[in-house]
Coordinates of N, CA and C in Angstrom, one line a residue:
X1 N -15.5 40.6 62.4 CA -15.4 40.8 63.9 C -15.8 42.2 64.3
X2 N -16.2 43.2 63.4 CA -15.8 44.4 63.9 C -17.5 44.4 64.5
X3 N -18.5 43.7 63.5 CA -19.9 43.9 64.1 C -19.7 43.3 65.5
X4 N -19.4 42.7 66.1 CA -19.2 42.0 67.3 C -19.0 43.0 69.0
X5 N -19.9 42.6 69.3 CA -19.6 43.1 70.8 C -18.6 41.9 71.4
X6 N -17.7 42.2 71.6 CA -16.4 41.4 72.2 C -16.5 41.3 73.6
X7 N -16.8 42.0 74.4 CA -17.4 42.2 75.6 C -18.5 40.9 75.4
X8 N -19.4 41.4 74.9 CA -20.9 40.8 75.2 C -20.7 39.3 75.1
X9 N -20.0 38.5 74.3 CA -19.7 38.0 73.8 C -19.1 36.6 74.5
X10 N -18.3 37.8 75.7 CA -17.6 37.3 76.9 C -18.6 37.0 78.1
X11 N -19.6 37.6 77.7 CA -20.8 38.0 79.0 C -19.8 38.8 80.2
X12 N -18.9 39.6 80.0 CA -18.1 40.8 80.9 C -18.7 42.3 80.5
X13 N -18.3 43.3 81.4 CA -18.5 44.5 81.3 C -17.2 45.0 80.8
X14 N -17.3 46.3 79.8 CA -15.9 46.9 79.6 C -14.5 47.0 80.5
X15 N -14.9 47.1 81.6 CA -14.2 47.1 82.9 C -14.1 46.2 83.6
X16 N -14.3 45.2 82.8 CA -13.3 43.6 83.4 C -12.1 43.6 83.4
X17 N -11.4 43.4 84.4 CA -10.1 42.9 84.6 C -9.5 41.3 83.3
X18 N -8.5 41.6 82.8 CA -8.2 40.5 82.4 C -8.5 39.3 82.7
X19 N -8.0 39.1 84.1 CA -8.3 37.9 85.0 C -10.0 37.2 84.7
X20 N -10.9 38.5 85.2 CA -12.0 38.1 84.9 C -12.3 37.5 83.7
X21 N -12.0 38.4 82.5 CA -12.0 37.6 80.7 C -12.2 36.8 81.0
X22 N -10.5 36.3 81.3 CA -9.9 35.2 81.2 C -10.8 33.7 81.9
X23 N -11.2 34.0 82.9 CA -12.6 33.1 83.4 C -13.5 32.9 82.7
X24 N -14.5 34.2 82.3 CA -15.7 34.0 81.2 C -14.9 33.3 79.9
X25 N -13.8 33.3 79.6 CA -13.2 32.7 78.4 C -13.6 31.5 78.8
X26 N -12.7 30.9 79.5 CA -12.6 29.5 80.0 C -14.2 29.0 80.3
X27 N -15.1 29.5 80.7 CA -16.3 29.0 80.8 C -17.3 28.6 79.9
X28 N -16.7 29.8 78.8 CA -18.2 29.5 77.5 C -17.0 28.7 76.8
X29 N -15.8 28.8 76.6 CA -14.7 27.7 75.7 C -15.2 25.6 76.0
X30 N -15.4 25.9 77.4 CA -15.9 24.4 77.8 C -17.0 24.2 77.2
X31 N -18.1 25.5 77.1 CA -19.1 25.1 77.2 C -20.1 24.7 75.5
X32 N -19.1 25.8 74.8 CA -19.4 25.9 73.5 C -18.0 25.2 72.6
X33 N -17.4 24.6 73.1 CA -15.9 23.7 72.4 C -16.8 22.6 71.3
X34 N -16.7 22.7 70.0 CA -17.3 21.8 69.3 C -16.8 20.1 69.9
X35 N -15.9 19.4 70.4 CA -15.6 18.6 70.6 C -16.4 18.1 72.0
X36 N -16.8 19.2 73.0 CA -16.8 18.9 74.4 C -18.7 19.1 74.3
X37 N -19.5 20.0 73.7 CA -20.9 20.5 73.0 C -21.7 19.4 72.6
X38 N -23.0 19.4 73.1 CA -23.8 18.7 73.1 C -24.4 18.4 71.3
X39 N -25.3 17.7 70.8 CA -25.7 17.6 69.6 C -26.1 18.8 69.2
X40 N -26.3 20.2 69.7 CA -26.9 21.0 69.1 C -25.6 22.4 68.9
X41 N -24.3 22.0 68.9 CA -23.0 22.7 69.1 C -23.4 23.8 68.2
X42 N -22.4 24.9 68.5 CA -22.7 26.0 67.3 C -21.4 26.3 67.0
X43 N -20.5 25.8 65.8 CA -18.8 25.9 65.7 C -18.8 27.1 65.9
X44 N -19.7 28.0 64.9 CA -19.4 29.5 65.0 C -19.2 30.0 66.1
X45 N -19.9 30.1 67.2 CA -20.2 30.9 68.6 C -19.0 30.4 69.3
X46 N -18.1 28.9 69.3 CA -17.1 29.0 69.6 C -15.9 29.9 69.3
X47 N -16.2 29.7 67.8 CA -14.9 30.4 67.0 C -15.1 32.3 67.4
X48 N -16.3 32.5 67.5 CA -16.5 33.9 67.7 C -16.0 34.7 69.1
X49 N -16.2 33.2 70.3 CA -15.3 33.4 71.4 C -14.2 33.3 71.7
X50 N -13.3 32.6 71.0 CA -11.8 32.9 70.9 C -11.9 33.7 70.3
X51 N -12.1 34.4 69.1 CA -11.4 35.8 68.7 C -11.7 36.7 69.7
X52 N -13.0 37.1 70.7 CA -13.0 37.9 71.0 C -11.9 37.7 72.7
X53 N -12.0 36.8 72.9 CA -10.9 36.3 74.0 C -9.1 36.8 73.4
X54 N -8.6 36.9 72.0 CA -7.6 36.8 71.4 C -7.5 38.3 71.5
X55 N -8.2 39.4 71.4 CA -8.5 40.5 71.3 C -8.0 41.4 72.3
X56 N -9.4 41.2 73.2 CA -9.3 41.4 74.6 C -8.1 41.3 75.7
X57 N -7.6 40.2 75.5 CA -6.6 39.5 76.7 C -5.2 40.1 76.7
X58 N -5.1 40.7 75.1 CA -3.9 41.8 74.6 C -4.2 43.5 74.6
X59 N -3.5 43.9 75.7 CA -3.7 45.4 76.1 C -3.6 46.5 74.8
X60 N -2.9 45.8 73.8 CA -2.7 47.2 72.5 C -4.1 46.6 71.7
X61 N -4.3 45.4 71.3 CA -5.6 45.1 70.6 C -6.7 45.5 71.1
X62 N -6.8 45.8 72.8 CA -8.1 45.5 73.5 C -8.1 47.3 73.4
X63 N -7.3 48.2 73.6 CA -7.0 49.7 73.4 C -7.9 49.9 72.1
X64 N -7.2 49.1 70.7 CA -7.5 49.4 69.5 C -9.0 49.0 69.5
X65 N -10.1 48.1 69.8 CA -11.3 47.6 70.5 C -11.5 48.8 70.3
X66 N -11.2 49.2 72.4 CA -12.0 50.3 72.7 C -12.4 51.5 71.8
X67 N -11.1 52.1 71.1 CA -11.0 53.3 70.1 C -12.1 53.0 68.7
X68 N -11.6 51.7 68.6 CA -12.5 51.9 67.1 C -14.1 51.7 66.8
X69 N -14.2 50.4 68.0 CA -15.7 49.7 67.9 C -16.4 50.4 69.0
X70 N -16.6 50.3 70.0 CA -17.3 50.5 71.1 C -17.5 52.8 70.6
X71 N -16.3 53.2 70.0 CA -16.9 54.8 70.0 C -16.0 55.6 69.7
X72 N -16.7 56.4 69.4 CA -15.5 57.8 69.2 C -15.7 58.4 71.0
X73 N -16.9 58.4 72.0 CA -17.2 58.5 72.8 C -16.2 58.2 74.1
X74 N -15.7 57.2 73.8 CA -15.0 56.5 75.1 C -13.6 56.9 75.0
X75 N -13.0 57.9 73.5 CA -11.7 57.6 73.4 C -11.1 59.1 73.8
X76 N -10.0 58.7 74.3 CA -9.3 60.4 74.9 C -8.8 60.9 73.5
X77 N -9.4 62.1 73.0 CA -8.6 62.1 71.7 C -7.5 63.2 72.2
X78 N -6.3 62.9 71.8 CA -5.2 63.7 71.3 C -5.0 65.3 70.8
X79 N -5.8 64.8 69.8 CA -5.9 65.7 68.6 C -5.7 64.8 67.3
X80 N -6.1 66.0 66.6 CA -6.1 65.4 64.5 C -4.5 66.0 64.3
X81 N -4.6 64.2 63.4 CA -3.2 64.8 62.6 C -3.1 64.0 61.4
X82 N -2.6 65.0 60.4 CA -2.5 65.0 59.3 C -1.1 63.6 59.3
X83 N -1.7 62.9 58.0 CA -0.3 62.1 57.4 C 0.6 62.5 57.3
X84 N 1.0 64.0 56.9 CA 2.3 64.2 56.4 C 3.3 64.4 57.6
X85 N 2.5 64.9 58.8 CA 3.4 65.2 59.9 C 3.6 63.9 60.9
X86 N 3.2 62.8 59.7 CA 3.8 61.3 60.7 C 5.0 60.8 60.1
X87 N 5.5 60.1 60.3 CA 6.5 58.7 60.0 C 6.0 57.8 58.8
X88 N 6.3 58.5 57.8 CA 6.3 56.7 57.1 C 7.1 55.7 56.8
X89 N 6.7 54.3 57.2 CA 7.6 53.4 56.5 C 7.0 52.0 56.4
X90 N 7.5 51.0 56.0 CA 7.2 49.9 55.8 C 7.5 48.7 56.4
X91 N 7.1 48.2 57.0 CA 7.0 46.8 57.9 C 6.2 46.4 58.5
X92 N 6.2 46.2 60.0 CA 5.3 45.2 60.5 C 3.7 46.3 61.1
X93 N 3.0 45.3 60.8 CA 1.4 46.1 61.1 C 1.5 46.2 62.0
X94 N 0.5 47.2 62.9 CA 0.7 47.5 64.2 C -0.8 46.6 64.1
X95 N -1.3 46.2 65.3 CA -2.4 45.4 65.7 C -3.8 45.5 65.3
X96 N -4.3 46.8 65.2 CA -5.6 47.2 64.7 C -5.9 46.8 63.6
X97 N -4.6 46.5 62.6 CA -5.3 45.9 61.0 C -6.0 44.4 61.5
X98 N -5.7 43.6 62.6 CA -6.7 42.6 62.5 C -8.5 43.1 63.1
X99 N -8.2 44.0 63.9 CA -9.7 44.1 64.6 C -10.7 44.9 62.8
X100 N -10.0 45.5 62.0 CA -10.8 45.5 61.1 C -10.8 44.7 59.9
X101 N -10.7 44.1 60.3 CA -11.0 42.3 59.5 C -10.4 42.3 58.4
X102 N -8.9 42.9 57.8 CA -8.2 42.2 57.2 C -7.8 40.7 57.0
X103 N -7.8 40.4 56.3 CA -7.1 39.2 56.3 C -6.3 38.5 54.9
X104 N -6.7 39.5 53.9 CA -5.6 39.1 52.5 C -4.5 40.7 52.8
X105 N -3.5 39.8 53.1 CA -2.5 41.1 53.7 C -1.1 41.5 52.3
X106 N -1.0 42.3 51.9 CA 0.1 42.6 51.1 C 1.5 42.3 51.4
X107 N 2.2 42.2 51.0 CA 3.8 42.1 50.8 C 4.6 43.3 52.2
X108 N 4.1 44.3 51.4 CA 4.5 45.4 51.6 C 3.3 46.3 51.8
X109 N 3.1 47.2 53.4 CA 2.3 48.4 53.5 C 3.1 49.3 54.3
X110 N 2.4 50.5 54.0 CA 2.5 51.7 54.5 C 2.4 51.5 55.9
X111 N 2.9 52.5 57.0 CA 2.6 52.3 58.4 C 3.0 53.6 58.8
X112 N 2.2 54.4 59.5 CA 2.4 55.8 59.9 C 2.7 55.7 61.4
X113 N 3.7 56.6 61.8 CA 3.7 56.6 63.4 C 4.1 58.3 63.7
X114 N 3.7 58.3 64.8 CA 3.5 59.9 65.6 C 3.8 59.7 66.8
X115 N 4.6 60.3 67.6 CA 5.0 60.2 69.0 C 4.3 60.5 70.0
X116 N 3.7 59.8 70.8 CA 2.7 60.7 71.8 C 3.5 61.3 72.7
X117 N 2.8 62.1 73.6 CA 3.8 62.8 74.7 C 4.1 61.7 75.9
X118 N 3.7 60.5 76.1 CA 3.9 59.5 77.4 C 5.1 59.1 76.9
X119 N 5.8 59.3 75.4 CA 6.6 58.5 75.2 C 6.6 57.0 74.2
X120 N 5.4 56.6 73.8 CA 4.6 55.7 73.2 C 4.1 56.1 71.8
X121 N 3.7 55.3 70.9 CA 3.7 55.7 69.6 C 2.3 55.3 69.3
X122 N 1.8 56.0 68.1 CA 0.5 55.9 67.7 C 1.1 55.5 66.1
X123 N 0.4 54.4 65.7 CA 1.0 53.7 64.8 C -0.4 53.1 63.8
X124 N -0.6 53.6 62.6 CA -1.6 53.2 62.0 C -1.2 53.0 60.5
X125 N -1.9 51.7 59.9 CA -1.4 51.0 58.4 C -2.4 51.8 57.6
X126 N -2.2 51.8 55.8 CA -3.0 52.2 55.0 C -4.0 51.2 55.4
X127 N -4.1 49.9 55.7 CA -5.1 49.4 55.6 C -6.3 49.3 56.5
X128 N -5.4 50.0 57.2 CA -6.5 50.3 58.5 C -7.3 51.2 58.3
X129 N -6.4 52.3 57.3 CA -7.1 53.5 56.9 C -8.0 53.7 56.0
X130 N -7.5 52.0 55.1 CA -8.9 52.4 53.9 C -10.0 51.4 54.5
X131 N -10.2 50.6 55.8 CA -10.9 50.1 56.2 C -11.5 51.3 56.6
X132 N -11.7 52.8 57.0 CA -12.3 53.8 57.4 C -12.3 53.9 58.8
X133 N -10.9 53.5 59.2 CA -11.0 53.4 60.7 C -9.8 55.0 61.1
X134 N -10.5 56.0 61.5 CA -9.7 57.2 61.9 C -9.0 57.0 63.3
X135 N -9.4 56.6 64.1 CA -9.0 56.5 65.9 C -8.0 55.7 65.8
X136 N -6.6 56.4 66.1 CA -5.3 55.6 66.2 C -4.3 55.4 68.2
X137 N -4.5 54.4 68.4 CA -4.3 54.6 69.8 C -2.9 54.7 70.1
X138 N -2.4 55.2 71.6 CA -1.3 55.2 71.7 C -0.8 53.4 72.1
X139 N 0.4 53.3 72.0 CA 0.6 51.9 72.2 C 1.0 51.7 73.2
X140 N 1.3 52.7 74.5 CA 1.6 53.0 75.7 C 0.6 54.0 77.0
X141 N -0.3 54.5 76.3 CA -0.9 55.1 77.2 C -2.4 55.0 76.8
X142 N -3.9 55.8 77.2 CA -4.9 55.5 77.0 C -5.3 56.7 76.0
X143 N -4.6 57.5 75.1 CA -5.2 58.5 74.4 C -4.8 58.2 73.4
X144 N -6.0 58.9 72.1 CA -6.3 58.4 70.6 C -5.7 59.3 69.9
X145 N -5.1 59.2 68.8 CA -5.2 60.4 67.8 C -6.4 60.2 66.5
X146 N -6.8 61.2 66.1 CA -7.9 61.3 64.7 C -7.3 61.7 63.5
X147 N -7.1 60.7 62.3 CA -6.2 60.9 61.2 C -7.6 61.3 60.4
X148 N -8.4 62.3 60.1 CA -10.1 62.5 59.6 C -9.3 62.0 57.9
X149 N -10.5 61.6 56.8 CA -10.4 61.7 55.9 C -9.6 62.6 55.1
X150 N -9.9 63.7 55.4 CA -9.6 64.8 54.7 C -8.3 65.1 55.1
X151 N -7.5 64.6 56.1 CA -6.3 64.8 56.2 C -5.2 63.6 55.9
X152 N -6.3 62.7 55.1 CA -5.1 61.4 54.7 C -4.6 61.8 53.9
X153 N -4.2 62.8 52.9 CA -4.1 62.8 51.4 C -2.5 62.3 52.0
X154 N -2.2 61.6 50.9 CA -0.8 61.2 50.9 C 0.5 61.7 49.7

């Protein structure tokens, strides 16, 4: 998914309103639904439109989008911060391990969190990390933190 323009995909602009998605969803879902699709259906291009509809339509996933795929460009960064001066513990992933295409998930991972100043938490998995994804969003406001390589050591 991560090659994927999620947007484009939608035929929307970054700056669609949910509502909107939610229309272009419903439009190409009828139109590309393997069951409702003429003889020449494309399952995939379905299946590619619900994930990117699954994404989008959720404001911490569609955050995690903006920060990781679309740019380092678009994202408010915070500032860099090192692992040690976060939270570690173990339990539930925060959202961004699916936009980098996880999908054989462990028992047990790591999960780092850092407080932003809105009051909202920036919350990022090892696996997010060793997918090479640095841009950690807040889960309440529109600014990123940068965890760089060189400051994962653990």
């Amino acid at each position: 998914l991560m090659e994927d323009d999620l947007y484009g995909l939608l035929g929307v602009t970054r700056e669609a309103s949910v509502e909107e998605m939610q229309a272009a969803y419903k439009k190409l879902a009828r139109l590309h639904h393997p069951d409702k699709a003429k003889a020449d259906a494309q399952p995939e291009k379905f299946v590619s439109i619900q994930k990117a509809w699954e994404v989008l339509r959720d404001p911490v996933a569609r955050s995690c989008y903006n920060a990781f795929i679309l740019g380092k460009n678009h994202a408010t960064i915070a500032g860099e911060v090192d692992l040690s001066e976060m939270e570690e513990t173990t339990g539930e992933l925060p959202p961004c391990h699916e936009i980098a295409g996880v999908s054989d998930l462990p028992d047990s991972v790591s999960v780092w969190s850092f407080a932003c100043r809105c009051g909202g938490q920036f919350r990022v998995s090892e696996i997010a990390l060793e997918a090479g994804l640095d841009l950690v969003p807040c889960s309440h406001c529109s600014f990123c933190i940068r965890v760089p390589p060189h400051l994962q050591a653990k």
